[in-house]
Short mmCIF file of C-alpha atoms in Angstrom, two decimals:
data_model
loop_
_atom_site.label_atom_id
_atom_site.label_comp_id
_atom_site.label_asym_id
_atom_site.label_seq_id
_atom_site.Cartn_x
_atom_site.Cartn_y
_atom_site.Cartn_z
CA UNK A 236 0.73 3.57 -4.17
CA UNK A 237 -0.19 -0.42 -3.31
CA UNK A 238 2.13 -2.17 -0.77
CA UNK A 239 4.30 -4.11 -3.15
CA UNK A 240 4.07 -6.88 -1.34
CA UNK A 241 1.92 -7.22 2.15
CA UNK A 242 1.14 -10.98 3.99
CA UNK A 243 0.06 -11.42 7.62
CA UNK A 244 0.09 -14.41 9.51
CA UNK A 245 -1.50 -15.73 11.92
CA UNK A 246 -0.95 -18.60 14.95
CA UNK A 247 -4.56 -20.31 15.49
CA UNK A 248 -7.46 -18.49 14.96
CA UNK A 249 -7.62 -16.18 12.18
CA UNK A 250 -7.74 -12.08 12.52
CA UNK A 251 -10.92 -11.46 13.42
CA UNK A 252 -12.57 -7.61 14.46
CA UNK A 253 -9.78 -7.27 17.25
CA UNK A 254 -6.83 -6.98 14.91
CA UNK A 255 -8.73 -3.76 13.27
CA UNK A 256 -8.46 -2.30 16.91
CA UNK A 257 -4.96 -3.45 17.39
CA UNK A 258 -5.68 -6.97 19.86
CA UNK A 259 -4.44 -9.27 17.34
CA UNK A 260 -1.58 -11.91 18.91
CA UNK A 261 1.92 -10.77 19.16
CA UNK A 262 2.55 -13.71 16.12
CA UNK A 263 0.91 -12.07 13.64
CA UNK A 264 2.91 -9.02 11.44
CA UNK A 265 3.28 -7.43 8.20
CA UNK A 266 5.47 -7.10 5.51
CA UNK A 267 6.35 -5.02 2.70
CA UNK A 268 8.93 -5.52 0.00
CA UNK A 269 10.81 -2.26 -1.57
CA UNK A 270 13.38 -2.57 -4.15
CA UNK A 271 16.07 -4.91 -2.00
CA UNK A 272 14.71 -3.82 1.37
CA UNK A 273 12.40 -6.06 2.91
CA UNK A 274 10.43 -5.11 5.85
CA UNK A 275 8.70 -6.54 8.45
CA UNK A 276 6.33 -5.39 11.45
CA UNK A 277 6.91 -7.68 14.27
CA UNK A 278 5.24 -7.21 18.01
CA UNK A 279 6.85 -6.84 21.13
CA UNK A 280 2.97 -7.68 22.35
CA UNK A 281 0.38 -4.88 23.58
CA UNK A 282 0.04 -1.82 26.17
CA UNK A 283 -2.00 -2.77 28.82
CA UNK A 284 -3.15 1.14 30.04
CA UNK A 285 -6.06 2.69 31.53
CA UNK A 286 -8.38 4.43 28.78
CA UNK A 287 -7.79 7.84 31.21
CA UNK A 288 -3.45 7.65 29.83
CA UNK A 289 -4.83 8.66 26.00
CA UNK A 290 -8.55 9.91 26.30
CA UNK A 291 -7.83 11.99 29.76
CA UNK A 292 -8.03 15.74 29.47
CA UNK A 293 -10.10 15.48 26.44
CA UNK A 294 -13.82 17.00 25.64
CA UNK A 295 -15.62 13.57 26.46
CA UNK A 296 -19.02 15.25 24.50
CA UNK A 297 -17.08 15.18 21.03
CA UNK A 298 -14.70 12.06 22.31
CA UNK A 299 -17.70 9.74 23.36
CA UNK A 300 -18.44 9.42 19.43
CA UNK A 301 -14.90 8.39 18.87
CA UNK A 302 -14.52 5.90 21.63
CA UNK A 303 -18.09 4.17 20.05
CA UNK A 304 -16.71 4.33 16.67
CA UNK A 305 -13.75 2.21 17.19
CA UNK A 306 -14.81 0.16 20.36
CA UNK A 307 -12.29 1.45 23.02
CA UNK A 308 -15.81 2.69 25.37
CA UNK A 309 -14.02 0.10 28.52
CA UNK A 310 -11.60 1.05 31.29
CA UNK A 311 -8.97 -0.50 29.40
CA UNK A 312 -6.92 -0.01 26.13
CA UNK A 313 -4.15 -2.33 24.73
CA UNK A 314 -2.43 -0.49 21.64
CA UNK A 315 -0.10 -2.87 20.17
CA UNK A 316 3.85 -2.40 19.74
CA UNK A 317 4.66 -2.68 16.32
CA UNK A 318 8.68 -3.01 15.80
CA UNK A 319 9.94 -2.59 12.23
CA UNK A 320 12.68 -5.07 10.82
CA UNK A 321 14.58 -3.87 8.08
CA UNK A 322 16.47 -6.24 5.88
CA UNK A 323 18.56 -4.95 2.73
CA UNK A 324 21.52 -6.78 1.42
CA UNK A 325 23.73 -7.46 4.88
CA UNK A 326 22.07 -5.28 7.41
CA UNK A 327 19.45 -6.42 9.36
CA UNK A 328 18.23 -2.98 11.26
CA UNK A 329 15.46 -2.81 14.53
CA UNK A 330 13.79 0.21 14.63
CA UNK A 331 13.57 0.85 18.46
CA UNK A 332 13.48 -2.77 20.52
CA UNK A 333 10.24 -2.73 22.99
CA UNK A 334 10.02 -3.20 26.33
CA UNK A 335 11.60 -5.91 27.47
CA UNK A 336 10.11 -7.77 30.34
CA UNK A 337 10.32 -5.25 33.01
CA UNK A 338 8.12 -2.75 31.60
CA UNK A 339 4.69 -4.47 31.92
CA UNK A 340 3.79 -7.90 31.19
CA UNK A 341 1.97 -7.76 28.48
CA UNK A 342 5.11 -6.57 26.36
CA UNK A 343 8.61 -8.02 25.90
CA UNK A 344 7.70 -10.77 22.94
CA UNK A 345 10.04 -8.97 20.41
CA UNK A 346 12.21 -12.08 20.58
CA UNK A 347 9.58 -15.06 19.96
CA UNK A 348 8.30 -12.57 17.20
CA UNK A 349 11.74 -12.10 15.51
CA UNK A 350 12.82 -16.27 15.41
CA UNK A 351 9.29 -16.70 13.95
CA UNK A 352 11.41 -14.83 11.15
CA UNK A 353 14.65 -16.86 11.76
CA UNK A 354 16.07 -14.02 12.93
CA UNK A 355 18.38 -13.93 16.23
CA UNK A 356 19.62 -11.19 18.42
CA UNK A 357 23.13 -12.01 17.27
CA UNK A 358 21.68 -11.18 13.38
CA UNK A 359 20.76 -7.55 14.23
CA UNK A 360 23.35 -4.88 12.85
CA UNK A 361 21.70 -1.68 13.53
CA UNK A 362 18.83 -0.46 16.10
CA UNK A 363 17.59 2.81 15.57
CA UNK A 364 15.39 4.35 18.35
CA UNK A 365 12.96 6.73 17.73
CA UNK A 366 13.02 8.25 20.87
CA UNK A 367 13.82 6.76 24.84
CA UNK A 368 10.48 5.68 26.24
CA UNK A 369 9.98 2.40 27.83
CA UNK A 370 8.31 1.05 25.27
CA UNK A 371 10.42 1.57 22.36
CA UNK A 372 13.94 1.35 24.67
CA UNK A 373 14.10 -0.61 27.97
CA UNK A 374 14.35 -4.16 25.21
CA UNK A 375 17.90 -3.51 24.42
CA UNK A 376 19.59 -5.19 27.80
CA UNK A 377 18.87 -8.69 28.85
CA UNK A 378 18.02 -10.43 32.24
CA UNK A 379 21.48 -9.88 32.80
CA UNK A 380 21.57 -6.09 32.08
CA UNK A 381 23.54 -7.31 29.19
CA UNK A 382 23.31 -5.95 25.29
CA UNK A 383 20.87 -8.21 23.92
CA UNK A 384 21.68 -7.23 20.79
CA UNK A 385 25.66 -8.05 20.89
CA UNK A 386 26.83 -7.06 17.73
CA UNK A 387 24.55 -4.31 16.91
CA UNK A 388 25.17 -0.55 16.17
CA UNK A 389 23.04 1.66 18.14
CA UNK A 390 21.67 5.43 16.50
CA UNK A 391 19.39 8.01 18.02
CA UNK A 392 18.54 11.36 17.76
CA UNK A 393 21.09 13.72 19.33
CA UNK A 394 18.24 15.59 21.19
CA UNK A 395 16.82 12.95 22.31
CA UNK A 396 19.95 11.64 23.90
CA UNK A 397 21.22 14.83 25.50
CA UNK A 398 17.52 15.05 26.93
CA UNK A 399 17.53 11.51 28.81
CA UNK A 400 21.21 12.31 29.66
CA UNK A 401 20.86 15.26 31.18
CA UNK A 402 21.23 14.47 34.51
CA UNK A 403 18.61 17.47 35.46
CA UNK A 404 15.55 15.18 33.65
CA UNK A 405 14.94 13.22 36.25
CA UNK A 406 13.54 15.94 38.75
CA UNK A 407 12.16 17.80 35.85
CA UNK A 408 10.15 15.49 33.82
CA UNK A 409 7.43 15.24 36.75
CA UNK A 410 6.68 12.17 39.19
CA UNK A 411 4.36 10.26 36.53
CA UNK A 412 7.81 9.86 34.08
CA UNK A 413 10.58 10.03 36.62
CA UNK A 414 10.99 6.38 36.49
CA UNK A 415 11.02 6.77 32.73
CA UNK A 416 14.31 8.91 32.81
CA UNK A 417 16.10 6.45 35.13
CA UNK A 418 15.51 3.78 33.02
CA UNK A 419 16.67 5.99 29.96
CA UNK A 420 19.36 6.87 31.81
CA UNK A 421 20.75 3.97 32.73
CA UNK A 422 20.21 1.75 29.50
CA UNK A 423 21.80 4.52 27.38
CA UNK A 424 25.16 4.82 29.27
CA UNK A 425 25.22 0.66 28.60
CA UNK A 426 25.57 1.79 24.97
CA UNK A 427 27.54 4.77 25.04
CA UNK A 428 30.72 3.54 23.71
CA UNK A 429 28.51 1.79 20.96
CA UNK A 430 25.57 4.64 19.86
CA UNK A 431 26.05 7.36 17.21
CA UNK A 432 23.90 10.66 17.04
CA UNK A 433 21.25 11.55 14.71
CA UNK A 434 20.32 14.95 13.37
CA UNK A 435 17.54 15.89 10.90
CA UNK A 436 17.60 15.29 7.16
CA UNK A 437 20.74 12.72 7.66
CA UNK A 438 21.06 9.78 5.31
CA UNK A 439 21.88 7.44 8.47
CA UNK A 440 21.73 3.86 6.25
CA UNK A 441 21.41 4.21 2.31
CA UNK A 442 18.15 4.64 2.03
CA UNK A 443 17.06 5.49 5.26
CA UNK A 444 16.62 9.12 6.05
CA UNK A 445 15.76 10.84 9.81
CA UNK A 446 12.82 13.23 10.26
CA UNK A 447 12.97 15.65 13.25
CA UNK A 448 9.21 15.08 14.70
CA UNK A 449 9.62 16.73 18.06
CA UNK A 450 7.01 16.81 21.14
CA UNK A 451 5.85 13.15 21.62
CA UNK A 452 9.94 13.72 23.46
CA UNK A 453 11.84 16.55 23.04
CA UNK A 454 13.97 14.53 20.52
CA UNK A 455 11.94 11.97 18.67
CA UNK A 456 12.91 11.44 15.13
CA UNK A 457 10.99 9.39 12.33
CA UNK A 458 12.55 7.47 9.55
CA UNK A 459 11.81 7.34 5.60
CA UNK A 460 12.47 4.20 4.00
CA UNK A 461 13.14 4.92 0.06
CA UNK A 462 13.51 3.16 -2.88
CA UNK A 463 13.31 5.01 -5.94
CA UNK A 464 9.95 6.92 -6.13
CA UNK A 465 8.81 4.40 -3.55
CA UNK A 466 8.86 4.68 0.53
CA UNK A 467 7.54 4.22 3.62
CA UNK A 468 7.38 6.10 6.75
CA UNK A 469 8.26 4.85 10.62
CA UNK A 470 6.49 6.79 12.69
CA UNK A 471 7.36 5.76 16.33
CA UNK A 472 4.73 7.56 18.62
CA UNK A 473 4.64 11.19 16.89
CA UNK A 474 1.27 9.46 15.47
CA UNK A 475 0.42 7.87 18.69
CA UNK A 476 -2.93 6.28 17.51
CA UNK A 477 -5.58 4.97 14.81
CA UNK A 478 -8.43 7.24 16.29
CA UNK A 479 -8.21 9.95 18.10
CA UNK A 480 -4.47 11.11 16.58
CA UNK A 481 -6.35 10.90 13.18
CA UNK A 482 -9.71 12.06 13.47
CA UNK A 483 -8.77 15.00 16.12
CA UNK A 484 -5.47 15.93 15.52
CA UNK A 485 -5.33 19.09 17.04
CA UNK A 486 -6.29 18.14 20.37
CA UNK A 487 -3.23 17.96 22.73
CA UNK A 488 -2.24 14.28 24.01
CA UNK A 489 -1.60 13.43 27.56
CA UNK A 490 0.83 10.91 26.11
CA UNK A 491 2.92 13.78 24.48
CA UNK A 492 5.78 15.52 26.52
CA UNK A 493 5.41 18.79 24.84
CA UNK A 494 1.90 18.48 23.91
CA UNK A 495 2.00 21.98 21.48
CA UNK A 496 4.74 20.90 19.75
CA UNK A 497 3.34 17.23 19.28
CA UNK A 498 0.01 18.88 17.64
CA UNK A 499 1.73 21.07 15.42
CA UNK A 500 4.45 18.36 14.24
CA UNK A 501 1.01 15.84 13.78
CA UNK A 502 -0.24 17.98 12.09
CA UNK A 503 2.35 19.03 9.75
CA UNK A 504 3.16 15.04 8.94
CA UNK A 505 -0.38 14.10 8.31
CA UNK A 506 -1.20 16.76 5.73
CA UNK A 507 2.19 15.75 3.94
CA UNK A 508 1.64 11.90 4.29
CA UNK A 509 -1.67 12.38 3.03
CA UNK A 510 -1.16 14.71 0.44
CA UNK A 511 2.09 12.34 -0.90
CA UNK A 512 0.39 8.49 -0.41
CA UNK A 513 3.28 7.75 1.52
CA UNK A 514 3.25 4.23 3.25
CA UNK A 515 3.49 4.45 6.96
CA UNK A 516 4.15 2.22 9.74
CA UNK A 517 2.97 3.46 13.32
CA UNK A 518 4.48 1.57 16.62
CA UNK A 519 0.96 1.79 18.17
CA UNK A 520 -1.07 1.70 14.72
CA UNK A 521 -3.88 -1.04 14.60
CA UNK A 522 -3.61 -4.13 12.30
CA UNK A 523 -0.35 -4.99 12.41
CA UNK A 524 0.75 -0.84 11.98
CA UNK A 525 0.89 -0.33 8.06
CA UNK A 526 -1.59 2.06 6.03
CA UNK A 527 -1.88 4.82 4.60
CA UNK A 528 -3.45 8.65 5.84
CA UNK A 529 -6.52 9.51 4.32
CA UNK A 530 -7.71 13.25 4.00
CA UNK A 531 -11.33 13.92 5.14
CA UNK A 532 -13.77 16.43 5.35
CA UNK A 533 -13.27 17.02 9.28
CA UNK A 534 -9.47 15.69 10.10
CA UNK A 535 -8.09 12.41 8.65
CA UNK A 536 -8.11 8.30 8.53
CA UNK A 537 -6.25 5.68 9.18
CA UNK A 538 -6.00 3.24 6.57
CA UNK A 539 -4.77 0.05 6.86
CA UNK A 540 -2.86 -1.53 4.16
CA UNK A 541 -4.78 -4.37 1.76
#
């Protein structure tokens, strides 16, 4: 099934070999057009990471290959943050918000991205998280610790939110993420008075329905995007990369909380995704985060949209 509709753009230079690993500039994004709903993938800019946070713990003999084949062999990696806008009629919906600028400072340009779309903050009606990582969360307050979003509806899994809430996560998540439950935490009671809960199979918007893809957190949820026979998938981090997610999906990430549950719920969506065509959009996907999942003869493929 061809993207209806697909452009990217580009400030400057055009995309050259970086965008296919996921380095192109925060200003360039994607769009699809379903029915009514229009969507677009803006960036809240790149993860800058070591390459030991996704290729640690791995069997470097069969990884080395991998590494080569898509040119992440350096120190370094810098997935990008792909945020999906959603645009139908007189919603405007964010799926999860980015970092903000006190995660790391190669993140936090959701805002420049979205008012290259004429969109502002005060526009938004909806933001949906995925799940309560940095990343995808700690974009919702302002300098200010304010709602940046002041008019905005907030959803997320009810899982996921008794997980970050539970005031026991913060001594049990382990040193490396304590700071990510704090943060959590404290963003989430900001909204508490404006968030509803999310279980799976829900209709949450017409035409939006949530998919229970536990492990990357013990909550995350997924969200298909329908119009008629045609849809796409938002993935959040349950397919956390172009490479090694794809072509070895059984091997446990570092980057997943429950790393058993993450392979078999990868597993279980790429065979499906595959087997169906379905469009997908991945927040850490290369080239701008829409494609499609190929089956192949050893695991499966990213492929990026035309």
């Amino acid at each position: 099934m061809p993207f209806t509709r697909r452009k990217f753009m580009a400030s400057g230079a055009s995309i050259t070999a970086g965008a296919a690993l996921g380095l192109a500039p925060f200003r360039t994004h994607a769009e699809i057009t379903l029915g009514d709903i229009r969507l677009d993938v803006v960036s809240d800019g790149t993860l800058t990471l070591p390459s030991s946070a996704t290729f640690g713990g791995l069997p470097q003999d069969q990884l080395a290959p991998i590494r080569t084949k898509y040119g992440l062999t350096g120190d370094v990696i810098t997935p990008p943050c792909n945020i999906t806008l959603m645009r139908r009629a007189d919603r405007t919906i964010l799926f999860d918000v980015g970092a903000g600028s006190d995660f790391m400072a190669s993140t936090g340009q959701l805002l420049t991205s979205l008012d290259a779309l004429a969109v502002a903050p005060e526009d938004v009606t909806d933001i949906v998280f995925t799940h309560a990582h940095p990343d995808h969360l700690w974009g919702v307050l302002d300098d200010f610790d304010d709602p940046l979003f002041p008019n905005a509806a907030y959803m997320i899994g009810q899982v996921e939110w008794d997980y970050w809430m539970n005031p026991n996560t913060v001594d049990e998540i382990g040193a490396e993420r304590a700071s990510f439950a704090v943060g959590a935490q404290r963003r989430l009671a900001m909204l508490e008075d404006q968030i509803s809960f999310i279980n799976d199979g829900e209709e949450i918007i017409s035409g939006v329905a949530a998919h229970a893809t536990f492990g990357h957190t013990p909550g995350h949820m997924s969200f298909e995007i329908k119009d008629g026979s045609n849809s796409v998938m938002v993935l959040g981090d349950c397919i956390g990369n172009h490479h090694v997610a794809f072509e070895q999906p059984a091997w446990i990430a570092g980057s997943d909380q429950d790393g058993e549950q993450g392979v078999k719920t990868r597993l279980a969506l790429l065979d499906k995704l595959a087997s169906e065509k379905t469009q997908i959009i991945g927040f850490h996907l290369a080239g701008g985060g829409m494609g499609y999942v190929d089956k192949t003869a050893s695991g499966y493929a990213f492929v990026a949209g035309e």
